[in-house]
């Protein structure tokens, strides 16, 4: 028995693995490979569809890369430099798209974290028709971006749309340029996105809420905690892992916004609501410059990774 | 944005996949060694084909009503040619243009591709399509058979890459009922600046903002494109080396449009397609829109929409237009039989473009345009004379992004974000940088 102690208690009664016949304390060698074998299918998929494209993207980003042109010269860091050089043709478009994405993310994320939480708290109570309301609030999420984009573009149209007409009917200004001028365009884009995607985050919160043990609420109630205190001291701590997930995925999703502005504001006014992903798509697929598009993607991805790390740190700090 | 012509179709087709971004990296895997010279001078340039049976793939972007007409024409061709079988694939234009290069370099591209005139130079420079001078020669096609502007548009670097099928200009749509209400003669739409502004004044008196200026490419941007040429300006210099859309005539044309908003003939902040929807629902009277809307207005005769040539507002006649062209796609390993078959098809369809006109396009071939049958296709033939003075986009590779810059400048001016002069100056500064980038890239 002495030679298997290091393997751990779980293996104590198991027969030695086939590969362990070799001499001198090598019993655990086979089992070391086991986790990697289990990981293998995923590693292969990740390698082919994750890692390789990333490496290939890095390769693209240091070339002037057009799929069809015979020459794809190595340009070093020029594609990156162009993004930071105010004299280059793409500088203005790039930074205005970064600004647009930043504005959208800063305004949409707090709402997309808070509104679904409120919604989930309400839908978690028991009242008649609860299932119906759960379905109602989740429903917009199942629609594609093309559907909601066109729907809202017509509803929000400054001169023909229903929204302005309703506002006018109750005596409010009826000529708000919801889709052609800032800041209204941002109000529209953020508002539509909250309406469209809140249901998803709410469902995640709901699942999280149902995981919080009812005994905790009961104990808090016995200690004389009121509703707000129960929310602060039981619900919020219980939801912390869920919130980390919601916050991180929402930041990433908001930073990747494309369809809403493409369809609803069409980038107007000028290019002020053109987002980073839209810019990258145009650069790579319309203007056939995969090198620049790759450089943009990599800078963008690095920024999102940094934000996600800060995010995780922040939550860990609070846990301490 | 890549040129695409149907705003109606855009509505249906705007769901551009978010996954397109993902294909960025994957598309690069194809290797992309399209053959340098794909089977030119094979066969007799399209007169007939007597070789073994070939099957050809054709890609196009005819997703609207014209798609059905196109498919019927292809069926007819197939039944008349036992040894050529053409299969049609239809994509939305945006998808189509981004899909094509990848498909070609991975060896799964089509044999024949329909392409807008302003895309020909880009795809020719990038080696996606092949020269067609021999087709034109063998078919004895020459400038005289087409409108000169359409015919010249297919040429890049002194070689022909496209055989024009049709052209689609901007037209002038007017709402007869609204005109009548304002005391205007519904059968006499304005034809020049004085008549146009006089009509707008009358309409305003009856409480109608007569001519809505859309700030977007569809269709305000194309209206500005037309007026800029009417004032005698151009978008670029003759070599497409420098942008010129901030010239005095351009600024004047832009100011004239923007002033219509200031004077209350158009509301501010007109949304995409709102100008056209307002025309159909009688909220305005005039709209410059693409010829492709003819089929749409025909669906609703109660709306009483008339079609006429775009009025001459500036010092000369001019109108935005584009054209569909047939091209032959380069293959990894050229098959001369396929190339010959493709040429037969292109020739045949070009000759049958009268049927194509029923899809709402003006045929490029003169002999078809002058036929009595074509003149019988009302509205479409009304716009045919515009071919003589149509301002087609120039043939230069990589022009798509530069045109976007042009349309964005107009957007900023029409939305009152900048003065016309400022917006166009800024646009030209950027466009010149883009043109310089293109020169480096395509070595032109």
XYZ file of C-alpha atoms in Angstrom:
764
model
C 0.000 0.000 0.000
C 2.848 2.337 0.760
C 3.580 3.147 -2.866
C 0.080 4.384 -3.729
C -0.337 6.807 -0.868
C 0.674 9.724 -3.033
C -2.094 8.941 -5.494
C -4.675 10.009 -2.973
C -7.530 8.454 -1.134
C -9.816 8.173 -4.064
C -7.535 5.699 -5.774
C -6.803 3.577 -2.747
C -9.156 0.744 -3.631
C -8.825 0.975 -7.357
C -6.660 -1.561 -9.194
C -3.408 -0.026 -10.427
C -3.805 1.371 -13.940
C -2.424 -0.661 -16.807
C 0.506 1.635 -17.347
C 1.711 1.369 -13.787
C 3.565 -1.907 -14.153
C 6.859 -0.073 -14.566
C 9.193 -0.079 -11.654
C 9.553 2.291 -8.752
C 6.670 4.595 -7.780
C 5.471 5.269 -11.323
C 1.974 4.085 -10.552
C 0.347 7.427 -11.225
C 1.792 8.081 -14.653
C -1.227 6.749 -16.519
C -3.627 8.739 -14.472
C -1.745 11.907 -15.238
C -2.671 11.503 -18.884
C -6.318 10.865 -18.074
C -7.424 14.486 -17.625
C -5.723 15.415 -20.855
C -7.502 12.614 -22.647
C -10.794 13.925 -21.366
C -9.798 17.399 -22.449
C -8.604 16.252 -25.854
C -11.826 16.623 -27.849
C -12.316 20.149 -26.613
C -8.636 21.018 -27.017
C -8.771 19.913 -30.636
C -11.862 22.022 -31.305
C -10.417 24.963 -29.424
C -7.142 24.624 -31.263
C -8.739 24.510 -34.694
C -11.485 27.075 -34.196
C -9.986 29.206 -31.431
C -6.242 29.176 -31.239
C -5.374 28.805 -34.911
C -7.611 31.681 -36.040
C -6.083 33.869 -33.311
C -2.570 33.050 -34.473
C -3.641 33.507 -38.082
C -5.217 36.837 -37.105
C -1.912 37.966 -35.609
C -0.191 36.933 -38.815
C -2.731 38.855 -40.908
C -2.336 41.958 -38.779
C 1.303 42.424 -39.761
C 0.564 42.135 -43.482
C -1.309 44.115 -46.042
C -3.688 41.279 -46.746
C -6.176 41.152 -49.576
C -7.628 37.743 -50.309
C -7.337 38.220 -54.039
C -4.246 40.296 -54.610
C -1.157 38.227 -55.387
C 0.986 40.526 -53.240
C 0.450 40.441 -49.530
C 3.472 42.337 -48.328
C 4.710 42.199 -44.767
C 4.152 45.628 -43.271
C 5.301 45.067 -39.698
C 3.328 47.087 -37.205
C 2.063 49.574 -39.798
C -1.527 48.412 -39.474
C -1.375 49.112 -35.745
C 0.473 52.394 -36.223
C -2.203 53.574 -38.665
C -4.794 53.215 -35.926
C -2.870 55.671 -33.771
C -1.638 57.989 -36.517
C -3.964 60.924 -37.049
C -2.750 61.302 -40.647
C -3.873 57.853 -41.787
C -7.079 57.343 -43.743
C -8.615 55.064 -41.138
C -7.678 56.952 -37.957
C -10.803 59.115 -37.833
C -13.261 56.318 -38.581
C -11.582 53.970 -36.147
C -11.586 56.284 -33.153
C -15.088 57.531 -33.821
C -16.212 53.900 -33.826
C -14.350 53.287 -30.549
C -16.071 56.325 -29.085
C -19.474 55.098 -30.303
C -18.947 51.650 -28.817
C -17.745 53.220 -25.556
C -20.786 55.452 -25.245
C -23.156 52.603 -25.954
C -21.446 50.262 -23.470
C -21.223 52.815 -20.661
C -24.926 53.581 -20.865
C -26.322 50.155 -21.676
C -24.423 47.976 -19.181
C -25.691 49.538 -15.916
C -29.241 49.358 -17.237
C -28.821 45.805 -18.476
C -27.515 44.760 -15.063
C -30.054 46.645 -12.978
C -33.313 46.430 -14.931
C -33.278 42.629 -15.311
C -32.476 42.298 -11.609
C -35.569 44.281 -10.701
C -37.543 42.285 -13.215
C -36.273 38.995 -11.798
C -37.125 40.046 -8.239
C -40.671 40.850 -9.320
C -41.092 37.699 -11.378
C -39.726 35.617 -8.507
C -42.664 36.506 -6.287
C -45.735 34.392 -6.564
C -48.725 36.073 -8.121
C -51.382 35.004 -10.611
C -50.160 35.064 -14.202
C -46.508 34.912 -13.234
C -45.594 32.449 -15.967
C -47.354 34.630 -18.515
C -45.345 37.681 -17.499
C -42.120 35.702 -17.477
C -42.824 34.727 -21.076
C -43.809 38.286 -22.023
C -40.581 39.808 -20.769
C -38.437 37.125 -22.295
C -40.250 37.205 -25.649
C -38.361 40.063 -27.364
C -35.086 38.216 -26.838
C -36.094 35.441 -29.203
C -36.471 37.917 -32.083
C -33.555 38.394 -34.426
C -31.752 41.697 -34.613
C -33.078 42.269 -38.146
C -36.643 42.068 -36.902
C -36.245 44.358 -33.925
C -34.051 46.722 -35.918
C -36.582 47.289 -38.683
C -39.484 47.358 -36.263
C -37.954 50.119 -34.183
C -36.608 52.068 -37.108
C -40.141 52.604 -38.292
C -41.597 53.128 -34.811
C -38.936 55.725 -34.031
C -38.991 57.543 -37.365
C -39.047 61.257 -36.586
C -41.739 62.186 -39.104
C -43.803 59.056 -39.652
C -43.168 56.958 -36.550
C -45.657 55.893 -33.942
C -43.498 56.971 -30.993
C -43.498 60.651 -31.898
C -47.187 60.509 -32.747
C -48.022 59.094 -29.321
C -45.821 61.678 -27.631
C -47.614 64.397 -29.574
C -51.005 63.006 -28.583
C -50.229 63.530 -24.903
C -48.858 67.008 -25.492
C -45.152 66.227 -25.518
C -42.736 67.339 -28.276
C -43.508 65.266 -31.351
C -40.469 66.034 -33.506
C -37.686 64.322 -31.601
C -35.100 62.950 -34.083
C -34.864 59.541 -32.445
C -32.721 57.917 -35.096
C -30.913 60.752 -36.868
C -29.391 62.921 -34.152
C -27.420 62.458 -30.967
C -28.070 62.168 -28.081
C -31.503 60.825 -29.139
C -29.951 58.102 -31.256
C -28.118 56.826 -28.180
C -31.316 56.897 -26.147
C -32.978 54.841 -28.886
C -30.160 52.336 -29.277
C -29.741 51.782 -25.538
C -33.492 51.711 -24.947
C -34.155 49.209 -27.705
C -31.310 47.004 -26.520
C -32.585 47.021 -22.938
C -36.082 46.139 -24.153
C -34.673 43.458 -26.427
C -32.172 41.672 -24.173
C -33.320 42.255 -20.583
C -35.262 39.019 -20.631
C -32.106 36.975 -21.021
C -30.327 38.464 -18.000
C -33.576 38.275 -16.019
C -33.773 34.527 -16.615
C -30.205 34.100 -15.349
C -31.005 36.175 -12.268
C -34.166 34.141 -11.708
C -32.167 30.937 -11.703
C -29.731 32.551 -9.259
C -32.530 33.717 -6.982
C -33.982 30.252 -6.825
C -30.616 28.930 -5.694
C -30.582 31.106 -2.585
C -31.674 29.016 0.341
C -35.070 30.039 1.779
C -33.703 29.316 5.268
C -31.455 32.352 4.956
C -34.456 34.586 4.356
C -36.277 32.936 7.220
C -33.326 33.457 9.565
C -33.017 37.077 8.446
C -36.700 37.619 9.036
C -36.418 36.199 12.558
C -33.566 38.602 13.238
C -35.953 41.388 12.332
C -34.485 42.305 8.949
C -36.799 44.353 6.728
C -37.188 43.909 2.995
C -34.299 46.165 2.028
C -31.993 44.571 4.600
C -32.897 41.105 3.358
C -32.141 42.227 -0.191
C -28.789 43.759 0.789
C -27.582 41.018 3.099
C -29.095 37.869 1.658
C -30.096 38.384 -1.967
C -27.131 40.407 -3.209
C -24.395 38.231 -1.639
C -26.225 35.140 -2.854
C -26.334 36.526 -6.374
C -22.687 37.589 -6.471
C -21.408 34.797 -8.755
C -24.434 35.265 -11.007
C -23.852 38.995 -11.127
C -20.238 38.519 -12.086
C -21.400 36.354 -14.963
C -24.131 38.787 -16.002
C -21.860 41.810 -15.797
C -19.042 40.212 -17.762
C -21.195 38.778 -20.527
C -23.198 42.004 -20.766
C -20.079 44.141 -21.136
C -18.794 41.831 -23.860
C -22.155 41.752 -25.631
C -22.558 45.531 -25.451
C -19.055 46.141 -26.714
C -19.887 43.931 -29.690
C -22.956 45.969 -30.645
C -23.423 46.137 -34.418
C -26.847 45.177 -35.707
C -28.836 47.776 -33.785
C -26.920 50.771 -35.074
C -26.535 49.256 -38.541
C -30.283 48.928 -38.865
C -31.828 51.610 -36.703
C -29.577 54.658 -37.038
C -27.453 53.496 -39.965
C -24.522 55.228 -38.316
C -26.194 58.617 -38.462
C -25.589 61.427 -37.853
C -22.502 61.222 -40.024
C -20.752 58.173 -38.602
C -21.295 58.972 -34.963
C -23.174 55.769 -34.174
C -20.945 53.447 -36.224
C -19.502 50.882 -33.852
C -16.189 49.050 -33.721
C -17.514 45.724 -34.974
C -19.216 47.457 -37.912
C -15.924 49.216 -38.684
C -14.049 45.905 -38.587
C -16.571 44.204 -40.868
C -16.360 47.059 -43.374
C -12.590 47.137 -43.316
C -12.208 43.397 -43.774
C -15.121 42.448 -45.993
C -16.031 45.551 -47.956
C -12.680 47.263 -48.277
C -10.857 43.929 -48.479
C -8.172 44.871 -46.026
C -8.014 41.860 -43.733
C -4.701 43.030 -42.254
C -6.101 46.255 -40.889
C -9.283 44.530 -39.788
C -7.209 41.961 -37.903
C -5.151 44.682 -36.215
C -8.381 46.396 -35.151
C -9.820 43.119 -33.855
C -6.724 42.378 -31.814
C -6.578 45.831 -30.201
C -10.287 45.559 -29.483
C -9.956 42.051 -28.017
C -7.069 43.146 -25.769
C -9.147 46.026 -24.447
C -12.034 43.674 -23.654
C -9.702 41.194 -21.942
C -8.327 43.964 -19.721
C -11.829 45.106 -18.834
C -12.878 41.541 -18.000
C -9.839 41.029 -15.751
C -10.541 44.271 -13.893
C -14.095 43.115 -13.530
C -13.091 39.770 -12.005
C -10.595 41.481 -9.677
C -13.260 43.863 -8.518
C -15.622 41.052 -7.565
C -12.888 39.082 -5.829
C -11.923 42.181 -3.873
C -15.462 42.563 -2.680
C -15.586 38.950 -1.642
C -12.539 39.507 0.553
C -21.681 50.326 -48.098
C -21.567 48.212 -51.157
C -23.842 49.536 -53.844
C -27.094 47.761 -53.813
C -30.124 48.914 -55.540
C -33.340 47.994 -53.915
C -34.322 49.905 -50.884
C -37.366 47.699 -50.716
C -35.174 44.687 -50.872
C -32.839 46.204 -48.396
C -35.699 46.189 -45.959
C -36.121 42.487 -46.384
C -32.478 41.779 -46.572
C -30.904 43.942 -43.936
C -30.308 41.139 -41.523
C -26.621 41.066 -42.174
C -25.299 38.176 -40.162
C -23.365 39.176 -37.115
C -21.365 36.095 -37.868
C -19.913 37.868 -40.855
C -17.274 39.180 -38.526
C -16.294 35.670 -37.616
C -15.748 34.685 -41.210
C -13.099 37.379 -41.423
C -10.422 35.137 -40.105
C -11.697 31.959 -41.678
C -12.015 33.464 -45.119
C -8.282 33.864 -45.213
C -7.686 30.146 -45.213
C -8.501 29.659 -48.860
C -5.023 30.246 -50.139
C -6.273 32.380 -52.967
C -4.185 31.509 -55.954
C -6.638 32.409 -58.657
C -5.087 31.800 -62.005
C -3.585 34.850 -63.553
C -5.057 34.465 -67.003
C -8.231 32.426 -67.078
C -8.999 31.082 -70.515
C -9.329 34.100 -72.737
C -9.822 33.839 -76.470
C -11.485 30.444 -76.233
C -14.323 29.414 -78.492
C -15.703 32.011 -80.844
C -16.621 34.562 -78.216
C -20.187 33.497 -77.658
C -21.764 32.981 -81.077
C -22.451 29.352 -80.389
C -21.073 26.403 -78.529
C -20.715 22.919 -79.969
C -18.526 21.176 -77.401
C -19.479 18.567 -74.808
C -22.192 19.355 -72.310
C -21.152 21.854 -69.647
C -22.914 22.964 -66.503
C -22.394 26.518 -65.387
C -22.975 28.250 -62.099
C -24.295 31.768 -62.124
C -24.414 34.089 -59.116
C -26.517 37.195 -58.867
C -28.196 39.475 -56.358
C -31.660 39.718 -57.920
C -33.651 39.043 -54.777
C -36.751 41.008 -55.744
C -39.396 40.560 -58.417
C -36.655 40.733 -61.025
C -35.240 37.479 -59.640
C -38.226 35.488 -60.917
C -37.975 37.028 -64.346
C -34.273 36.268 -64.418
C -34.852 32.638 -63.459
C -37.491 32.263 -66.181
C -35.060 33.610 -68.740
C -32.431 31.134 -67.604
C -34.939 28.272 -67.887
C -35.734 29.340 -71.418
C -32.029 29.470 -72.247
C -31.482 25.991 -70.824
C -34.309 24.528 -72.866
C -32.928 26.097 -76.045
C -29.356 24.902 -75.435
C -29.041 21.164 -74.949
C -25.327 21.219 -74.176
C -25.299 24.095 -71.682
C -26.995 23.934 -68.291
C -26.994 27.111 -66.233
C -27.779 26.912 -62.515
C -28.663 30.135 -60.713
C -27.706 31.097 -57.160
C -29.151 34.271 -55.718
C -27.729 36.135 -52.723
C -28.329 39.564 -51.302
C -25.892 42.002 -52.921
C -24.041 42.782 -49.682
C -23.495 39.103 -48.947
C -22.771 38.377 -52.536
C -19.869 40.803 -52.897
C -18.222 39.705 -49.669
C -18.768 36.015 -50.417
C -17.474 36.023 -53.972
C -13.715 36.581 -53.434
C -13.485 33.836 -50.822
C -15.438 31.400 -52.963
C -13.288 32.123 -55.994
C -10.015 31.670 -54.155
C -11.164 28.409 -52.619
C -12.201 27.111 -56.034
C -15.954 27.059 -55.381
C -16.880 30.289 -57.096
C -19.392 30.617 -59.929
C -18.591 30.658 -63.631
C -20.681 33.710 -64.415
C -21.325 36.596 -62.055
C -23.641 39.581 -62.328
C -21.986 42.702 -60.994
C -22.693 46.402 -60.639
C -20.647 48.597 -62.902
C -18.853 50.309 -60.037
C -17.658 46.959 -58.707
C -16.064 45.825 -61.966
C -12.776 47.696 -61.500
C -12.329 46.430 -57.966
C -12.928 42.822 -58.918
C -10.858 43.143 -62.081
C -7.927 44.632 -60.169
C -8.221 41.843 -57.648
C -8.139 39.207 -60.337
C -11.586 37.775 -59.652
C -13.029 38.291 -63.128
C -11.640 37.817 -66.579
C -11.353 39.977 -69.684
C -14.174 39.895 -72.212
C -12.807 41.872 -75.130
C -13.089 38.829 -77.381
C -16.768 38.409 -76.540
C -17.476 41.974 -77.501
C -15.479 41.534 -80.688
C -17.018 38.223 -81.687
C -20.506 39.496 -81.000
C -19.684 42.613 -82.967
C -20.821 44.661 -80.036
C -19.574 48.194 -79.935
C -20.235 51.481 -78.272
C -22.928 52.212 -80.822
C -25.036 49.308 -79.565
C -25.147 50.727 -76.073
C -25.242 54.111 -74.446
C -21.612 55.295 -74.462
C -21.482 55.799 -70.700
C -22.670 52.261 -70.019
C -20.330 50.781 -72.580
C -17.269 52.634 -71.271
C -18.126 51.747 -67.694
C -17.184 48.126 -68.321
C -13.618 49.043 -69.164
C -10.762 48.986 -66.688
C -7.128 49.508 -67.683
C -8.169 49.552 -71.349
C -9.674 46.083 -71.123
C -13.317 45.107 -71.035
C -14.508 43.165 -68.008
C -18.273 43.491 -68.158
C -21.010 43.124 -70.763
C -23.747 45.545 -69.730
C -27.201 44.082 -69.278
C -29.196 47.059 -68.157
C -29.011 50.344 -66.377
C -30.958 51.631 -63.453
C -31.149 55.398 -62.999
C -32.894 57.570 -60.495
C -36.382 58.563 -61.577
C -38.794 61.308 -60.581
C -41.878 60.038 -58.779
C -44.783 62.386 -58.152
C -48.037 61.952 -56.299
C -50.853 63.090 -58.586
C -53.515 63.309 -55.882
C -51.398 65.576 -53.713
C -50.546 67.798 -56.683
C -54.186 68.100 -57.589
C -55.119 69.106 -54.060
C -52.536 71.885 -54.198
C -54.003 73.136 -57.472
C -51.215 71.785 -59.644
C -51.731 69.947 -62.918
C -51.140 66.290 -62.006
C -50.239 65.488 -65.597
C -47.528 68.129 -65.818
C -44.809 67.324 -63.323
C -42.166 70.079 -63.058
C -39.250 69.725 -65.444
C -36.881 72.524 -64.430
C -35.822 74.539 -61.408
C -38.408 77.281 -61.718
C -41.308 74.905 -62.184
C -40.008 72.719 -59.385
C -39.687 75.497 -56.814
C -42.986 77.061 -57.914
C -44.695 73.720 -57.348
C -43.080 73.389 -53.922
C -44.369 76.846 -52.990
C -47.910 75.898 -54.035
C -47.682 72.672 -52.087
C -46.476 74.536 -49.016
C -49.487 76.821 -49.258
C -51.723 73.759 -49.063
C -49.782 72.536 -46.028
C -47.643 69.902 -47.728
C -43.888 69.657 -47.379
C -43.455 68.664 -50.983
C -39.971 67.176 -51.327
C -38.465 65.282 -48.388
C -34.662 65.270 -48.290
C -33.392 61.969 -46.943
C -29.929 62.308 -45.390
C -29.064 58.713 -46.333
C -27.548 57.262 -49.491
C -30.977 55.878 -50.363
C -32.145 58.245 -51.660
C -31.044 61.713 -50.579
C -27.390 60.914 -51.223
C -28.206 59.741 -54.751
C -30.291 62.870 -55.286
C -27.314 65.015 -54.292
C -25.082 62.889 -56.560
C -27.422 63.743 -59.459
C -27.690 67.456 -58.672
C -23.939 67.807 -58.212
C -23.546 66.644 -61.815
C -26.424 68.876 -62.917
C -24.542 71.860 -61.517
C -21.555 70.756 -63.603
C -19.506 69.198 -60.831
C -17.955 65.758 -60.542
C -17.149 63.467 -57.655
C -13.547 62.877 -58.714
C -11.077 64.250 -61.223
C -10.640 62.470 -64.551
C -8.037 60.000 -63.232
C -9.970 59.352 -60.013
C -6.820 60.512 -58.220
C -8.403 63.349 -56.266
C -11.886 63.866 -54.865
C -13.608 66.992 -56.180
C -16.975 66.876 -54.504
C -16.245 70.063 -52.544
C -16.020 72.193 -55.702
C -18.175 75.313 -55.951
C -20.867 73.589 -58.039
C -20.990 70.742 -55.524
C -21.357 73.119 -52.594
C -24.081 75.018 -54.467
C -26.009 71.840 -55.247
C -25.726 70.667 -51.655
C -26.753 74.063 -50.324
C -29.794 74.092 -52.601
C -30.957 70.772 -51.132
C -30.212 71.723 -47.533
C -32.023 75.038 -48.008
C -35.179 73.152 -48.959
C -35.133 71.803 -45.412
C -34.508 75.267 -43.966
C -37.346 76.718 -46.065
C -39.726 74.074 -44.818
C -40.208 72.173 -48.082
C -38.827 69.136 -46.305
C -38.935 68.172 -42.655
C -35.600 67.812 -40.890
C -34.359 64.382 -39.793
C -36.013 62.303 -42.508
C -35.422 58.629 -41.760
C -34.394 55.854 -44.136
C -37.241 55.168 -46.627
C -39.457 57.764 -44.918
C -39.277 59.980 -48.018
C -40.684 57.210 -50.207
C -43.290 56.021 -47.705
C -44.469 59.624 -47.350
C -44.850 59.877 -51.119
C -46.985 56.757 -51.290
C -49.157 57.823 -48.373
C -49.661 61.336 -49.755
C -47.630 63.190 -47.141
C -45.319 64.656 -49.765
C -45.545 65.085 -53.523
C -42.089 64.542 -55.061
C -39.408 61.926 -54.620
C -36.276 61.050 -56.603
C -35.954 57.315 -56.289
C -34.552 54.354 -58.171
C -36.204 52.890 -61.257
C -36.660 49.695 -59.218
C -39.583 51.312 -57.387
C -41.671 51.143 -60.575
C -42.734 47.593 -59.759
C -43.598 48.693 -56.263
C -45.846 51.572 -57.303
C -47.491 49.348 -59.902
C -48.726 47.138 -57.065
C -50.822 49.969 -55.701
C -52.545 51.889 -58.518
C -54.750 53.744 -56.033
C -51.725 55.669 -54.808
C -51.671 57.515 -58.182
C -47.922 57.856 -58.474
C -46.530 59.129 -61.760
C -43.037 58.614 -63.148
C -41.000 61.129 -65.129
C -37.433 62.027 -65.934
C -35.600 63.735 -63.080
C -36.123 67.497 -63.538
C -33.216 69.660 -64.582
C -32.541 71.758 -61.497
C -28.988 72.778 -62.382
C -27.392 74.004 -65.585
C -27.475 70.644 -67.358
C -29.289 67.337 -67.263
C -27.720 64.593 -65.159
C -28.892 61.703 -63.048
C -27.363 59.028 -60.838
C -27.313 55.596 -62.455
C -25.702 52.221 -62.137
C -25.707 49.172 -64.361
C -25.759 45.391 -64.046
C -22.991 43.691 -65.973
C -22.222 40.095 -66.830
C -18.739 38.931 -65.942
C -16.876 35.670 -66.283
C -15.155 34.545 -63.126
C -11.579 33.265 -63.159
C -11.158 29.666 -62.170
C -8.254 27.858 -60.584
C -8.013 25.631 -63.606
C -9.570 27.213 -66.636
C -12.003 25.032 -68.596
C -12.275 26.462 -72.084
C -15.570 24.698 -72.727
C -17.117 26.353 -69.722
C -15.819 29.747 -70.747
C -17.284 29.272 -74.244
C -20.609 28.200 -72.795
C -20.647 31.204 -70.506
C -20.076 33.532 -73.430
C -22.986 31.983 -75.324
C -25.188 32.559 -72.327
C -24.136 36.186 -71.890
C -24.766 36.903 -75.548
C -28.154 35.212 -75.488
C -29.365 37.052 -72.426
C -28.092 40.362 -73.709
C -30.230 39.820 -76.801
C -33.237 38.914 -74.676
C -32.994 41.977 -72.489
C -36.438 43.101 -73.551
C -37.868 40.439 -71.260
C -35.490 41.640 -68.624
C -36.889 45.147 -68.948
C -40.156 43.818 -67.571
C -38.292 43.393 -64.284
C -38.037 47.155 -64.089
C -34.667 47.877 -65.670
C -33.743 49.809 -68.785
C -32.017 47.462 -71.247
C -28.505 48.505 -72.131
C -28.807 47.434 -75.777
C -29.848 50.241 -78.036
C -31.747 48.071 -80.488
C -33.889 46.737 -77.645
C -34.416 50.192 -76.207
C -35.617 51.487 -79.539
C -38.019 48.638 -80.178
C -41.760 49.218 -80.117
C -42.174 46.438 -77.568
C -39.932 48.214 -75.102
C -41.743 51.477 -75.598
C -44.869 49.590 -74.622
C -43.468 48.942 -71.160
C -44.766 52.139 -69.617
C -42.780 53.956 -66.931
C -39.634 51.912 -67.533
C -39.401 53.327 -71.055
C -40.230 56.758 -69.652
C -36.878 56.717 -67.901
C -34.911 55.297 -70.848
C -33.929 58.735 -72.241
C -32.035 59.356 -69.004
C -29.435 56.923 -70.295
C -28.033 59.654 -72.523
C -26.999 61.857 -69.619
C -26.688 59.358 -66.779
C -23.735 59.900 -64.437
C -22.288 56.462 -63.732
C -19.742 55.932 -60.984
C -16.204 55.891 -62.407
C -14.193 52.698 -62.910
C -11.588 52.646 -60.169
C -10.755 49.829 -57.783
C -11.652 50.179 -54.130
C -14.160 52.947 -54.734
C -16.814 51.565 -52.393
C -15.356 53.070 -49.228
C -14.684 56.416 -50.939
C -18.312 56.634 -52.040
C -19.352 55.917 -48.455
C -17.290 58.947 -47.417
C -19.117 61.014 -50.030
C -22.517 59.896 -48.798
C -21.510 60.466 -45.172
C -20.564 64.078 -45.982
C -24.003 64.637 -47.414
C -25.540 62.974 -44.364
C -23.783 65.461 -42.071
C -24.884 68.411 -44.195
C -28.509 67.252 -44.511
C -28.766 66.616 -40.782
C -27.418 70.081 -40.071
C -24.351 68.793 -38.245
C -22.060 70.801 -40.512
C -22.467 73.464 -43.174
C -22.486 72.040 -46.722
C -19.050 73.545 -47.384
C -17.566 72.181 -44.160
C -19.083 68.718 -44.583
C -17.872 68.387 -48.171
C -14.398 69.766 -47.363
C -13.997 67.264 -44.555
C -15.253 64.479 -46.786
C -12.830 65.339 -49.577
C -9.883 65.426 -47.179
C -10.715 61.915 -46.045
C -11.578 60.646 -49.521
C -8.188 61.795 -50.814
C -6.438 59.731 -48.157
C -8.559 56.722 -49.106
C -7.776 57.209 -52.797
C -4.079 57.359 -51.976
C -4.354 54.134 -49.980
C -6.095 52.503 -52.936
C -3.372 53.624 -55.314
C -0.758 52.014 -53.108
C -2.801 48.862 -52.784
C -3.856 48.358 -56.394
C -0.866 50.094 -57.937
C -3.103 52.067 -60.247
